[in-house]
Coordinates of C-alpha atoms and ligand atoms in Angstrom, one line a residue:
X1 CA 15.1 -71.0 44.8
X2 CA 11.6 -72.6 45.5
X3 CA 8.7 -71.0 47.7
X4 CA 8.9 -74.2 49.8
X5 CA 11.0 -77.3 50.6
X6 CA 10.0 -80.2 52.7
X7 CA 11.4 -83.3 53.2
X8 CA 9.3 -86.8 54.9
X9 CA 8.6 -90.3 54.2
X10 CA 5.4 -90.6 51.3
X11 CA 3.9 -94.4 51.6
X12 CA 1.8 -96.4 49.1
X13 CA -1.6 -96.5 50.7
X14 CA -4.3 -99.4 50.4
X15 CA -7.8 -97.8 51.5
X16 CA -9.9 -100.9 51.6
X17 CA -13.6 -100.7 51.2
X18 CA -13.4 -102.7 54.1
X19 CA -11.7 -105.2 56.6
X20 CA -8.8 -106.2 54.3
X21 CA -9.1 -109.7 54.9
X22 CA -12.3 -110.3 53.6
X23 CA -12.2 -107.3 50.9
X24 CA -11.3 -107.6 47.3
X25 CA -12.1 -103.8 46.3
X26 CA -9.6 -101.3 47.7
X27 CA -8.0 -97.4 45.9
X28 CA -4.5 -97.2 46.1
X29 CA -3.0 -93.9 46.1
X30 CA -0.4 -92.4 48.3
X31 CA 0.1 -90.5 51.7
X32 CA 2.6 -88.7 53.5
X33 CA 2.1 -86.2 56.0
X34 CA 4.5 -83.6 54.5
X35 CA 3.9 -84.7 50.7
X36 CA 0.2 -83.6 51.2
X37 CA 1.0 -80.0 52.4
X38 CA 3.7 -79.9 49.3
X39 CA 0.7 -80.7 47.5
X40 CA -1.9 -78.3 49.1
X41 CA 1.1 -75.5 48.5
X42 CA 1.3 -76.4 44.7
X43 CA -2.0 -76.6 43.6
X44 CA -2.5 -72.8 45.0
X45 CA -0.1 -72.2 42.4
X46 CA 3.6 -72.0 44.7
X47 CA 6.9 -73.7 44.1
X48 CA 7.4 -76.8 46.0
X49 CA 10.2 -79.0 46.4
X50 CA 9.9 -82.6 48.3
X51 CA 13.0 -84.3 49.4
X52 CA 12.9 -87.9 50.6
X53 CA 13.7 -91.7 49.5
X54 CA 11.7 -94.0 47.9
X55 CA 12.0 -98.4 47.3
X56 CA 13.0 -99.2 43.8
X57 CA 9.4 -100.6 43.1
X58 CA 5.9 -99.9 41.8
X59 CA 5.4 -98.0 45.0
X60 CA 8.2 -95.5 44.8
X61 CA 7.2 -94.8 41.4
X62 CA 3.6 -94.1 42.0
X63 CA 5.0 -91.8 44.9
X64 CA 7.3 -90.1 42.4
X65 CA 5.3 -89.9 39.7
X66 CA 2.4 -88.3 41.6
X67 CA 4.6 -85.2 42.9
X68 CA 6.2 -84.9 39.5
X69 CA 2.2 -85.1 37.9
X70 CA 0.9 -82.3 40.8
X71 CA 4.0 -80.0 39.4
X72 CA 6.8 -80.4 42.4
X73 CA 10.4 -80.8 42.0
X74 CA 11.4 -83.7 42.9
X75 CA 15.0 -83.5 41.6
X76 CA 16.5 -84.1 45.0
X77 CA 14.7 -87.1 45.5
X78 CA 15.5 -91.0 45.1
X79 CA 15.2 -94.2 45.0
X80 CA 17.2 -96.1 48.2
X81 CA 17.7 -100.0 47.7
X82 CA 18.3 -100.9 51.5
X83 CA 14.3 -100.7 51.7
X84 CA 11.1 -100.6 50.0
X85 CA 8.1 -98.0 49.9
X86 CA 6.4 -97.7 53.4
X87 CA 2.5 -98.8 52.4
X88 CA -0.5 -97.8 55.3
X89 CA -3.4 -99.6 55.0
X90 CA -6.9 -98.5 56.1
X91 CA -9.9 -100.1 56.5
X92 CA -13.1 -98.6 57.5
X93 CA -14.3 -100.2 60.7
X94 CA -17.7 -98.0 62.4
X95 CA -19.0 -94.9 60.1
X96 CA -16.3 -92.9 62.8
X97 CA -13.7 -95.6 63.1
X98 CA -11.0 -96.4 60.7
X99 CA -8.1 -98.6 61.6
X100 CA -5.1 -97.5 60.1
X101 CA -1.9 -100.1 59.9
X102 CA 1.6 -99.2 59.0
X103 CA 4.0 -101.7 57.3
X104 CA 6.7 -99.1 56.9
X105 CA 9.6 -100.0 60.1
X106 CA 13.2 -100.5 58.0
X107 CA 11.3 -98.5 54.8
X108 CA 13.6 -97.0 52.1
X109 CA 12.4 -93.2 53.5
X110 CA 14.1 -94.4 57.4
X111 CA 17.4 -94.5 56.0
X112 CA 16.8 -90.4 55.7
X113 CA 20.2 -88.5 56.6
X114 CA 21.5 -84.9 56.8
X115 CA 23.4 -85.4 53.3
X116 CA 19.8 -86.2 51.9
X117 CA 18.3 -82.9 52.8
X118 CA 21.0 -79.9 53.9
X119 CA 22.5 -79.2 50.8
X120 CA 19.1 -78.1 49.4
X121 CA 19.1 -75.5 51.6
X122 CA 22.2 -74.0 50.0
X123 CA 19.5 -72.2 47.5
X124 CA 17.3 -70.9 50.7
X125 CA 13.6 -71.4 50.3
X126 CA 11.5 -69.3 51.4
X127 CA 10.0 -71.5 54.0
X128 CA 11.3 -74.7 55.3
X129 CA 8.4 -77.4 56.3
X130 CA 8.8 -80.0 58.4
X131 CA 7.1 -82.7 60.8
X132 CA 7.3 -84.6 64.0
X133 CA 7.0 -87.7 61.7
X134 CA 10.4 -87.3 60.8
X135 CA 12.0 -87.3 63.8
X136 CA 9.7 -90.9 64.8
X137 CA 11.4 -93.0 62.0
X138 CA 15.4 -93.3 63.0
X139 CA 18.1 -91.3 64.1
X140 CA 19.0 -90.8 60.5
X141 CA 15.7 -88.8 60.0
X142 CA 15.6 -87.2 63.5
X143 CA 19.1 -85.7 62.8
X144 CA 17.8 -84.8 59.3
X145 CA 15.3 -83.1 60.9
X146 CA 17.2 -81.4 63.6
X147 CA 20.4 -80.4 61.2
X148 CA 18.1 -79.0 58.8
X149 CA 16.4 -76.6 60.9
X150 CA 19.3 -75.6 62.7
X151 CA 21.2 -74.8 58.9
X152 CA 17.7 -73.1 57.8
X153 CA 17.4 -70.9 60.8
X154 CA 20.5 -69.9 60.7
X155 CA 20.6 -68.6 57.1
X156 CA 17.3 -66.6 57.7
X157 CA 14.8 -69.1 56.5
X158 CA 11.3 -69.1 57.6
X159 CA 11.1 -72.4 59.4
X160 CA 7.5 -74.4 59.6
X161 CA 7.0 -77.3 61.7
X162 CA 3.6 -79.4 62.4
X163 CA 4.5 -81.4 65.3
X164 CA 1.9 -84.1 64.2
X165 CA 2.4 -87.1 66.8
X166 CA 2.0 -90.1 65.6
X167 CA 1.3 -93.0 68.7
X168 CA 2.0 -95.7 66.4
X169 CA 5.8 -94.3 66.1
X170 CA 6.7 -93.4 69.4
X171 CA 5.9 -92.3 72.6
X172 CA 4.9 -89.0 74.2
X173 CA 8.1 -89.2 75.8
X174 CA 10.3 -89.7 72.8
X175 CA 8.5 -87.1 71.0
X176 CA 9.0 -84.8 73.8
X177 CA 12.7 -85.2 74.0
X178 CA 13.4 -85.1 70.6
X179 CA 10.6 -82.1 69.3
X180 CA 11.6 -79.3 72.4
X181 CA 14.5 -79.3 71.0
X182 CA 13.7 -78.8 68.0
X183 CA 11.9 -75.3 69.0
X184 CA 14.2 -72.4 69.1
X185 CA 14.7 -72.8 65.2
X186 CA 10.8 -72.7 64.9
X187 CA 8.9 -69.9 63.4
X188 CA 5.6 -71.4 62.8
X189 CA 4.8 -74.0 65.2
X190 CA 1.7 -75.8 64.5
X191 CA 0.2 -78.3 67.0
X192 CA -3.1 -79.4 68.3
X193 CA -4.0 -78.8 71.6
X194 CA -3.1 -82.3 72.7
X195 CA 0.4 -82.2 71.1
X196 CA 1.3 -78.6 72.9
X197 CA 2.7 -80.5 76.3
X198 CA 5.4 -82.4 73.5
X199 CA 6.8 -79.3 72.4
X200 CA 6.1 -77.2 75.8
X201 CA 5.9 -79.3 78.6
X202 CA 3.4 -78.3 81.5
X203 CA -0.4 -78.7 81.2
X204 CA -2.1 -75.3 81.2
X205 CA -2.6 -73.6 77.6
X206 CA -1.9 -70.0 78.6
X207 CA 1.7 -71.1 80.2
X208 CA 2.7 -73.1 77.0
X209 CA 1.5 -70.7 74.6
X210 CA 4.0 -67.9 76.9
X211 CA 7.1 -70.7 77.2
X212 CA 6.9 -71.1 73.1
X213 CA 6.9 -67.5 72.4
X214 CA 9.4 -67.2 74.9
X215 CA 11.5 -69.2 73.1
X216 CA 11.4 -67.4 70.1
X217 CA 8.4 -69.2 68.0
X218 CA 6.3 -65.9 66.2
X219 CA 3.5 -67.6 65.2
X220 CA 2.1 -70.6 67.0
X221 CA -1.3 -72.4 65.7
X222 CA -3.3 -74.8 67.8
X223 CA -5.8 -76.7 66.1
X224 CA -8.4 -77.6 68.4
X225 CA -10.4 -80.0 65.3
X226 CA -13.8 -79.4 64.5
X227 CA -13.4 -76.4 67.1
X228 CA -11.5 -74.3 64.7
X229 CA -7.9 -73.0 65.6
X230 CA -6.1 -70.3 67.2
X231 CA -3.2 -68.3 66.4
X232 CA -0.8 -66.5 69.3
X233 CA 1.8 -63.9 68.4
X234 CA 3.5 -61.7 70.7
X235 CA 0.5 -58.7 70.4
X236 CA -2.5 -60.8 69.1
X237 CA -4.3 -64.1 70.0
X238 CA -6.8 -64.5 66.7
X239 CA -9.5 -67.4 67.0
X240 CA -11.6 -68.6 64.2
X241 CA -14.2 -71.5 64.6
X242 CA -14.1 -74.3 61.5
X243 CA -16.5 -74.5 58.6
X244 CA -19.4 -76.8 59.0
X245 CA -18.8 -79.1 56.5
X246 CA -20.2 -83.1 55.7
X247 CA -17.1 -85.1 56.9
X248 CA -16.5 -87.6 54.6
X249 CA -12.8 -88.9 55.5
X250 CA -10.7 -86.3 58.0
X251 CA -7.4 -87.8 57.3
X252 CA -5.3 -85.1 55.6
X253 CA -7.3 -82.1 57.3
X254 CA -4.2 -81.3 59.4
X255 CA -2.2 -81.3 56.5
X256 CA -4.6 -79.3 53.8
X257 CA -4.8 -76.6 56.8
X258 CA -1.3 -76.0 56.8
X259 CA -1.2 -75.4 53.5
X260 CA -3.7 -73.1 53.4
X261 CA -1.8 -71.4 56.0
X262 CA 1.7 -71.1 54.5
X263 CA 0.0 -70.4 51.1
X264 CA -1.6 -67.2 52.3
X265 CA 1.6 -66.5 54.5
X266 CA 3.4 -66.3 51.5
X267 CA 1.5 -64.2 50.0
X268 CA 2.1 -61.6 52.8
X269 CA -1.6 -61.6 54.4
X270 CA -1.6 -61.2 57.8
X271 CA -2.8 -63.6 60.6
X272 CA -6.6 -63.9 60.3
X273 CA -6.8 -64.5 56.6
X274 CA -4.0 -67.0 57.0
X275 CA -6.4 -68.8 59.3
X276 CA -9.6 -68.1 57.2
X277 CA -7.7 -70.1 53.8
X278 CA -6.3 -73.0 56.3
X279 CA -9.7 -73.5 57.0
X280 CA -11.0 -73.3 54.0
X281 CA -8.0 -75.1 52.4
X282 CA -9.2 -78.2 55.3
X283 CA -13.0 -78.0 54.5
X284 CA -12.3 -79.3 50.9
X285 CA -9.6 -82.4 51.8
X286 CA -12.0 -83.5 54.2
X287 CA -15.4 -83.2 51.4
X288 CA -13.8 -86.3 49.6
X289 CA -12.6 -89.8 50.4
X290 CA -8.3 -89.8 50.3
X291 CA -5.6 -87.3 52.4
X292 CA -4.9 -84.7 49.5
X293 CA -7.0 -86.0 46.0
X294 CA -9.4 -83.1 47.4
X295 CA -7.2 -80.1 47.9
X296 CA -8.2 -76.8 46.1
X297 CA -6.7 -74.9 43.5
X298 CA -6.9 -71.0 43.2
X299 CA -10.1 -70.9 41.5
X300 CA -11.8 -73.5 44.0
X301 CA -10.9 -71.2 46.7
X302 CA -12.7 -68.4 45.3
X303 CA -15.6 -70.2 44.6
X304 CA -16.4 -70.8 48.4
X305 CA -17.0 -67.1 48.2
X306 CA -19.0 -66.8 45.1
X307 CA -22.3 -68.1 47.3
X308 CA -25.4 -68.4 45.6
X309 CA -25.5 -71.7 44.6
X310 CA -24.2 -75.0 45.6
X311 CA -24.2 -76.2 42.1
X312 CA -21.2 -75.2 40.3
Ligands
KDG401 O1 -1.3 -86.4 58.1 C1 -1.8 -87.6 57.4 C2 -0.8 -88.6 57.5 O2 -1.0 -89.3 58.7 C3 -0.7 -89.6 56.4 O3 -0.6 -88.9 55.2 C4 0.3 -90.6 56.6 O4 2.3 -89.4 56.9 C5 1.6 -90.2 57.3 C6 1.9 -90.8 58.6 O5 3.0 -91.1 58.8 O6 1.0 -91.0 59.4

């Protein structure tokens, strides 16, 4: 059995250098919300596997090819002919504005269902990680999403989800109806402060944090961006403020810190150093241009610590 498994849609992504109509220069890579903590989780040396379907093009491939090249098992994956690859485009618009498109409604990944993703679980991971995207792409997906954490829960699996809302997708009201439910199979429930009324209803922090734990979530994480994050448990409420760092694209930040998270849970630290290396995890992704080309390894980690130079 692996460390982790997680399961999403992974797109083809165009970055442009600038308005796509008028630019011939553009990186393609990839994206996908839960494919870029698979990575984060890989390069610090755990075993990952990453469910999902992919076209049968150049697209899928590059997808495939990339998890298989940053050493994930992507056995369970394939390729699903009643769509292609979902592809997100993104073209830089002010120095702090980046308009992001998605051509990705009908994609190969929304024709996701239970029988893609439950068997897996018949080797328990250790963790189970999953996101709100999911649930946004069909009812295929959504009951993907919901039948998995249900099964995982109820064999004893630590179950991660990063509710991630996505206004392109759906509403506040969809996501709300589909993600509460989703909670009382949540261990880790990741959110930023925004997304907490989606998952908890109400508007004031210090009732949602008590309904959540109330409802059985141990560890709940609210990102609050470039304020740092908090984590509330039963006894301890542990706040750490985020790295100053020189921004150079934020997409992917979310995703790099719950790596860093679920990597040092995994390796049985306890709560503030699980916040200390999803901060740290974050403050590379966000150094470089793409949402997980920048994501450390082991020995980058340590180096943060090794201070005396910023040459290395
Ligand atoms: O978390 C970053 C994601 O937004 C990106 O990788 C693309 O998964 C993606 C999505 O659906 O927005």
């Amino acid at each position: 059995s692996v460390d982790v498994l997680t399961f999403g849609e992974s797109l083809i992504t165009v970055r442009a250098d600038g308005p796509l109509s008028t630019h011939q220069s553009a990186t393609i890579s990839m994206a996908g919300a839960e494919s870029n903590v698979a990575i984060g989780l890989s390069r610090l040396g755990h075993s990952v596997r990453w469910l999902g379907l992919v076209g049968d093009d150049e697209p899928g491939a590059l997808v495939l090819r990339t998890l298989r090249a940053e050493a994930m098992d992507v056995s369970g994956a394939r390729v699903d002919r009643r769509g292609t690859t979902g592809l997100l485009v993104s073209e830089p618009r002010t120095s702090e504005i980046t308009r992001v498109t998605y051509y990705r409604a009908g994609s190969a990944a929304s024709h996701l269902e239970p029988a893609d993703v439950v068997p897996a679980l018949a080797s328990p991971p250790k963790v189970l990680h999953v996101t709100g995207i999911t649930c946004a792409l069909g009812s295929g997906p959504r009951a993907a999403v919901s039948e998995a954490v249900s099964t995982a829960s109820a064999r004893g699996v630590t179950v991660s989800l990063d509710v991630n809302y996505r206004s392109r997708l759906w509403t506040r009201e969809q996501a709300a109806e589909a993600l509460t439910e989703l909670v009382p199979h949540i261990d880790v429930l990741i959110a930023s402060d925004d997304e907490l009324e989606l998952v908890a209803g109400g508007d004031s922090e210090t009732a949602q944090v008590s309904a959540l734990l109330d409802r059985g979530v141990s560890e709940l994480v609210v990102t609050r961006g470039a304020a740092g994050a908090t984590v509330f448990t039963r006894d301890e409420k542990i706040s750490s403020p985020a790295r100053p760092v020189r921004v150079v694209d934020v997409i992917g930040a979310g995703d790099a810190f719950v790596s860093g998270y679920l990597s040092a849970r995994l390796d049985g630290l306890d709560v503030p150093h699980r916040l200390a290396r999803a901060i740290a995890t974050a403050s590379f992704v966000v150094a470089c241009a793409g949402d997980w080309e920048g994501l450390p390894t082991r020995a980058d980690l340590s180096s943060l610590n090794a201070a005396d130079s910023t040459i290395r």
